[in-house]
Short mmCIF file of C-alpha atoms in Angstrom, two decimals:
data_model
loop_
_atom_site.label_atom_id
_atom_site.label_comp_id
_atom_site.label_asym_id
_atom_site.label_seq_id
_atom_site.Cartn_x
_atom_site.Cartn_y
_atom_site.Cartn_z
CA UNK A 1 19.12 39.45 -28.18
CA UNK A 2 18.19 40.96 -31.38
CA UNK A 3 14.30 40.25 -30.73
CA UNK A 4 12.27 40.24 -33.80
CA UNK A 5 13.92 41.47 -37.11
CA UNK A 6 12.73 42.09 -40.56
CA UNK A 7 14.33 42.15 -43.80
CA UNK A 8 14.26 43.76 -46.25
CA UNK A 9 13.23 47.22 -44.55
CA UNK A 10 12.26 49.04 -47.51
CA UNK A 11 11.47 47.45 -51.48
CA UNK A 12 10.27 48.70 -54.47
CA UNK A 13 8.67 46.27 -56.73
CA UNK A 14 6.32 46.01 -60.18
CA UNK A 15 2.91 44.72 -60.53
CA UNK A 16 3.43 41.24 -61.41
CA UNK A 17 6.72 40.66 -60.27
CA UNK A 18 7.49 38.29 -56.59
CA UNK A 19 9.30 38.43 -53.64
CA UNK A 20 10.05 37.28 -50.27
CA UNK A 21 9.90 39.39 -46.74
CA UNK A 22 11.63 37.36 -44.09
CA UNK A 23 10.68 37.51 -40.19
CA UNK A 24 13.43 36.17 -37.82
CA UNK A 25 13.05 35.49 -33.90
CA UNK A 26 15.30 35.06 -31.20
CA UNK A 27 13.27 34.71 -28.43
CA UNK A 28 11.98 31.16 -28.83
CA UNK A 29 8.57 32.18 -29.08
CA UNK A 30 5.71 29.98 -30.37
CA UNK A 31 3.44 32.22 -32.09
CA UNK A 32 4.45 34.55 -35.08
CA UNK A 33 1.91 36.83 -37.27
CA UNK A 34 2.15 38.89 -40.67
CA UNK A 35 0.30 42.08 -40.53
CA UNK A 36 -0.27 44.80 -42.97
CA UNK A 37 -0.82 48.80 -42.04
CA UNK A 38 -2.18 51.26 -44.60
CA UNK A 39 -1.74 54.66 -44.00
CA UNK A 40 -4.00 56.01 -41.26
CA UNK A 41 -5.09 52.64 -40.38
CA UNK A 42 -4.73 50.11 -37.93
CA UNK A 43 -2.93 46.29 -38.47
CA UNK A 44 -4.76 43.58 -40.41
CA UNK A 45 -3.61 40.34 -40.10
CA UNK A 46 -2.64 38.36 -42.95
CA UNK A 47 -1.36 34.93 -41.49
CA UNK A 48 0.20 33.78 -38.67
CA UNK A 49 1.59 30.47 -37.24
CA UNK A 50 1.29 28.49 -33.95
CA UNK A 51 4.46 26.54 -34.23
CA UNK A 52 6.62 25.42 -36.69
CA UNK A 53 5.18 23.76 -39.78
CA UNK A 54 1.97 25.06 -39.14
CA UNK A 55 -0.11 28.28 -40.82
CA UNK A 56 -3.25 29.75 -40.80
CA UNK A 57 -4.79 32.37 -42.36
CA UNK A 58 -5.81 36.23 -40.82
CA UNK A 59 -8.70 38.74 -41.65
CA UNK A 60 -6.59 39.57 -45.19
CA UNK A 61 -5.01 36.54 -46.79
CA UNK A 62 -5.24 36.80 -50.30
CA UNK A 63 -2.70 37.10 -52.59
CA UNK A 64 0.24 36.16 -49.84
CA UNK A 65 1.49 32.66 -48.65
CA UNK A 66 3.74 31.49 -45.92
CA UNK A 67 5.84 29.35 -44.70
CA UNK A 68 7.37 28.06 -41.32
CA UNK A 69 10.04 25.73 -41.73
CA UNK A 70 12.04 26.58 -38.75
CA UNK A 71 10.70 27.71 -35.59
CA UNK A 72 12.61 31.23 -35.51
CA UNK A 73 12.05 32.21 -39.30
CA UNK A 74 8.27 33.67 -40.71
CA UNK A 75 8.39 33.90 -44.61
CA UNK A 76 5.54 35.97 -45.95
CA UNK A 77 5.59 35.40 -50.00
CA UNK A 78 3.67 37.98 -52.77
CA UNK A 79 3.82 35.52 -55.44
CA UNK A 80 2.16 38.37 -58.36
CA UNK A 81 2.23 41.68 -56.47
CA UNK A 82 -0.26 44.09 -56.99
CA UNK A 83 -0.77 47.90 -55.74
CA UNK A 84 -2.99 47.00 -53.63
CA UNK A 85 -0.29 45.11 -51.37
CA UNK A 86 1.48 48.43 -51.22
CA UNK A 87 1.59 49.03 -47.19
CA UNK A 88 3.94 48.21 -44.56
CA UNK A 89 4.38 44.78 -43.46
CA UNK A 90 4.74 43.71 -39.74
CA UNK A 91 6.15 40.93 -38.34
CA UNK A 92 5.52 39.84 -34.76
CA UNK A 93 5.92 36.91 -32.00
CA UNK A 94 4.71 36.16 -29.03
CA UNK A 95 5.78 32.96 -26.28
CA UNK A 96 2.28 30.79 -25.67
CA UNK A 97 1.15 29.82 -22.89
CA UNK A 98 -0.35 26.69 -21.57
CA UNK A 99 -4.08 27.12 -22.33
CA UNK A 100 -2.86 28.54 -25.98
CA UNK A 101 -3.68 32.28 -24.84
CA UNK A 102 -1.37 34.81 -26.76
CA UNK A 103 0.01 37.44 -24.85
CA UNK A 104 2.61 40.44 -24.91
CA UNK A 105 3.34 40.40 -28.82
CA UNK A 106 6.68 41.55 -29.90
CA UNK A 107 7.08 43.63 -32.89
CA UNK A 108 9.59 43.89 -35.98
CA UNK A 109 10.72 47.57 -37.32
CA UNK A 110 8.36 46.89 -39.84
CA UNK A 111 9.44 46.83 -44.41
CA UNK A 112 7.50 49.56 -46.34
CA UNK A 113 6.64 48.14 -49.71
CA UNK A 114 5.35 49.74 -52.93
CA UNK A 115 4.21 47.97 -55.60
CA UNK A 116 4.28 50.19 -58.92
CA UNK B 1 -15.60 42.09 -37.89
CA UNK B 2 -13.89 40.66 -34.55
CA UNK B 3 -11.61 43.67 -34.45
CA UNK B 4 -11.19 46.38 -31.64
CA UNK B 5 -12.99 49.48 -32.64
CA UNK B 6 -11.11 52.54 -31.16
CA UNK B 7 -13.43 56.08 -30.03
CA UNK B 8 -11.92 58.23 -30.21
CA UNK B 9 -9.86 58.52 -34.07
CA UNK B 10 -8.21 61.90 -32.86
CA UNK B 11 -7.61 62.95 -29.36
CA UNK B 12 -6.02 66.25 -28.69
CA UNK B 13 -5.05 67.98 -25.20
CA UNK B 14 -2.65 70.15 -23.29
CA UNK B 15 0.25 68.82 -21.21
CA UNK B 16 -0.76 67.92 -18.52
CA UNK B 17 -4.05 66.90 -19.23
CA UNK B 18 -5.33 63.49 -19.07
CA UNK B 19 -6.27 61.37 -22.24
CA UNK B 20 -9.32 58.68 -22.65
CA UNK B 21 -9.69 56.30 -25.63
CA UNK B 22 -12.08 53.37 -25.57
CA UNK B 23 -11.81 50.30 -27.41
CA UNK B 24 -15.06 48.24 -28.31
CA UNK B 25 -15.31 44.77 -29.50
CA UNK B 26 -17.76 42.18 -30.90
CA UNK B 27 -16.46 38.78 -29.75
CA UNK B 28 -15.76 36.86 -26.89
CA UNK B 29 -12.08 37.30 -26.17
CA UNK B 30 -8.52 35.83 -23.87
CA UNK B 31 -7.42 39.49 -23.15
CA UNK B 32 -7.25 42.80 -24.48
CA UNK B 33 -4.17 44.66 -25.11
CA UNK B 34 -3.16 48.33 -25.45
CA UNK B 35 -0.05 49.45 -27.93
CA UNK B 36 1.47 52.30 -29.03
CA UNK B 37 3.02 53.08 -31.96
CA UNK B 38 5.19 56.19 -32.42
CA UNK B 39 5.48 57.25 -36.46
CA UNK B 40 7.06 55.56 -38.83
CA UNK B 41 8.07 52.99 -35.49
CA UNK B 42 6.83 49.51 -34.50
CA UNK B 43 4.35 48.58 -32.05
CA UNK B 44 5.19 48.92 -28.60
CA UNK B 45 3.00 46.87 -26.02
CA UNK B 46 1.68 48.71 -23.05
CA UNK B 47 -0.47 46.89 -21.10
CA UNK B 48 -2.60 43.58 -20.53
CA UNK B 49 -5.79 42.88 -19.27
CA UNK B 50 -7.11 39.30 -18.74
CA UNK B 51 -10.72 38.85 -19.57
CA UNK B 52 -11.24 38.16 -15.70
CA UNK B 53 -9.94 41.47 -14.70
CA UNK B 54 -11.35 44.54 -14.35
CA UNK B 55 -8.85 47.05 -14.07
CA UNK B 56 -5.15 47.11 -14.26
CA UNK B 57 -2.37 50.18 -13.46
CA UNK B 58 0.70 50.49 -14.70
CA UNK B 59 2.87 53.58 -13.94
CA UNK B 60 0.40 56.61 -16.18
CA UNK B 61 -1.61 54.41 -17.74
CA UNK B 62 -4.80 52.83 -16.56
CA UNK B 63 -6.72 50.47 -18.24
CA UNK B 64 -10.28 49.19 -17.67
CA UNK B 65 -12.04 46.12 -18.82
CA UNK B 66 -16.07 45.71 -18.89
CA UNK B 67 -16.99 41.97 -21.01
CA UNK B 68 -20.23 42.95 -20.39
CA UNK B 69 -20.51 45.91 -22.56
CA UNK B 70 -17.48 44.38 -24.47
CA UNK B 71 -15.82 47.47 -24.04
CA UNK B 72 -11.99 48.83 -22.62
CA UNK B 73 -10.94 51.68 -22.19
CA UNK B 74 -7.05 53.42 -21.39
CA UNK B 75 -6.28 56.58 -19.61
CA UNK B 76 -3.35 57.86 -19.79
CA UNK B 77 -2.46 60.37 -16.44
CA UNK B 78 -0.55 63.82 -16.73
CA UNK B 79 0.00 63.61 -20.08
CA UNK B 80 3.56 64.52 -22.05
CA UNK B 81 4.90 65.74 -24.98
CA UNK B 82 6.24 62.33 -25.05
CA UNK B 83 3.01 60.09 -25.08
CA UNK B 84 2.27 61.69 -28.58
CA UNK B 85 1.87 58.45 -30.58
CA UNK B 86 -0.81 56.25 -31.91
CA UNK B 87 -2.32 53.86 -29.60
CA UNK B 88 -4.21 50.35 -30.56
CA UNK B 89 -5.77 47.96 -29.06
CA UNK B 90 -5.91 44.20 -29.81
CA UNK B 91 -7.61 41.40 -29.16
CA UNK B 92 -7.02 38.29 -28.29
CA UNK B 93 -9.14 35.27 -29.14
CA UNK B 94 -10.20 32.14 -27.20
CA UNK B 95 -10.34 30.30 -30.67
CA UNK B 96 -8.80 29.82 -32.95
CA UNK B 97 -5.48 29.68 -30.31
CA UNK B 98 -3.24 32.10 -30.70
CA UNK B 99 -5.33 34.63 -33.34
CA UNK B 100 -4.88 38.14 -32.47
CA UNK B 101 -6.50 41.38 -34.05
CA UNK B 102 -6.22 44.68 -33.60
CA UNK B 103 -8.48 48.20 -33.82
CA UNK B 104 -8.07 51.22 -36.09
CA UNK B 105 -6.49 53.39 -33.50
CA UNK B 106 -6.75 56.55 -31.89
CA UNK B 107 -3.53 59.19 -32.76
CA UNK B 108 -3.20 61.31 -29.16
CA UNK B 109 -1.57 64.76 -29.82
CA UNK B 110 0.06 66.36 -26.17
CA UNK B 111 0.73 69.76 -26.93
CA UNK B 112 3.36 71.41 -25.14
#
């Protein structure tokens, strides 16, 4: 089992311009979250998902989408990057249980993006 | 905010020594979890406590749990070289299901 992967690991982009970071589980777990560290700081949650086709948003959710199409796979989207969204981006998942409680999260290596 | 609130942001000791960090929170909550993160690494989960617990052991580490003063905190025994790392905790909330937020962390340096 690969777990929880991320790609890409590191990118580079300009203000302005888009991309895509991709957050693929193998675990068959319900729940999966975007998160965002800055340096020194702890995680802020930017969206997350309780099963596929569904989203909601986090403490930080501006200026990011997402998208769950198939259970395994957590896009997070920067549709006009700015520096601001320079941090590192974490994906995790975690397996639900009945009453909807999360538990043990699992995390990704994590992709450190600047934004120029 | 509904996040964790770590105390304290630095923590430095001998080997050997034992290490305390407390986690406070504002909301009502599932369970509270402890993580570490090693630099430049992912989260690594440690230990969970249900909000019906009170305390909870696992190997080193010891974690306590008091909803009345919404308040945790995690010690970690005879400490190593090795447990130098940042440690968060997170919460989890009753509602919305499956939202999850996390503290500021406190960065534990074990001296040799």
């Amino acid at each position: 089992n690969a777990g929880v992967t991320q790609t890409p690991k590191f990118r580079v982009l300009k203000t302005g311009q888009s991309m895509t970071l991709l957050c693929a589980q193998d675990m068959n777990h319900e729940y999966m979250y975007w998160y965002r560290q800055d340096p020194g700081m702890g995680l802020r949650l930017i969206h997350y998902s309780v099963g596929e086709g569904t989203t909601a948003k986090g403490e930080v959710p501006d200026g990011y989408n997402v998208s769950r199409l198939k259970k395994q796979n957590f896009l997070l989207g920067l549709e006009s990057a700015a520096p601001s969204q320079t941090s590192v981006y974490f994906c995790a998942s975690s397996y639900s249980t009945a009453s909807g409680r999360v538990d043990e999260q699992f995390f990704g290596p994590g992709t450190r993006l600047t934004v120029l | 905010s509904q996040q964790g609130e770590e105390d304290p942001q630095a923590l430095s000791i001998q080997e050997g020594e034992n290490a305390t960090m407390n986690c406070s929170y504002k909301t009502s909550i599932n369970n509270l979890q402890w993580y570490r993160q090693n630099s430049g690494r992912g989260l690594v989960h440690l230990i969970l406590i249900r909000s019906n617990e009170r305390e909870k052991h696992s190997g080193r580490l010891r974690v306590t749990l008091d909803t009345s003063k919404k308040s945790s905190s995690l010690l970690i025994t005879a400490s190593r070289a090795a447990d130098t790392a940042s440690y968060f905790c997170a919460i989890t909330h009753p509602l919305p299901a499956g939202k999850s937020t996390f503290g500021d962390g406190t960065t534990l340096t074990v001296k040799p």
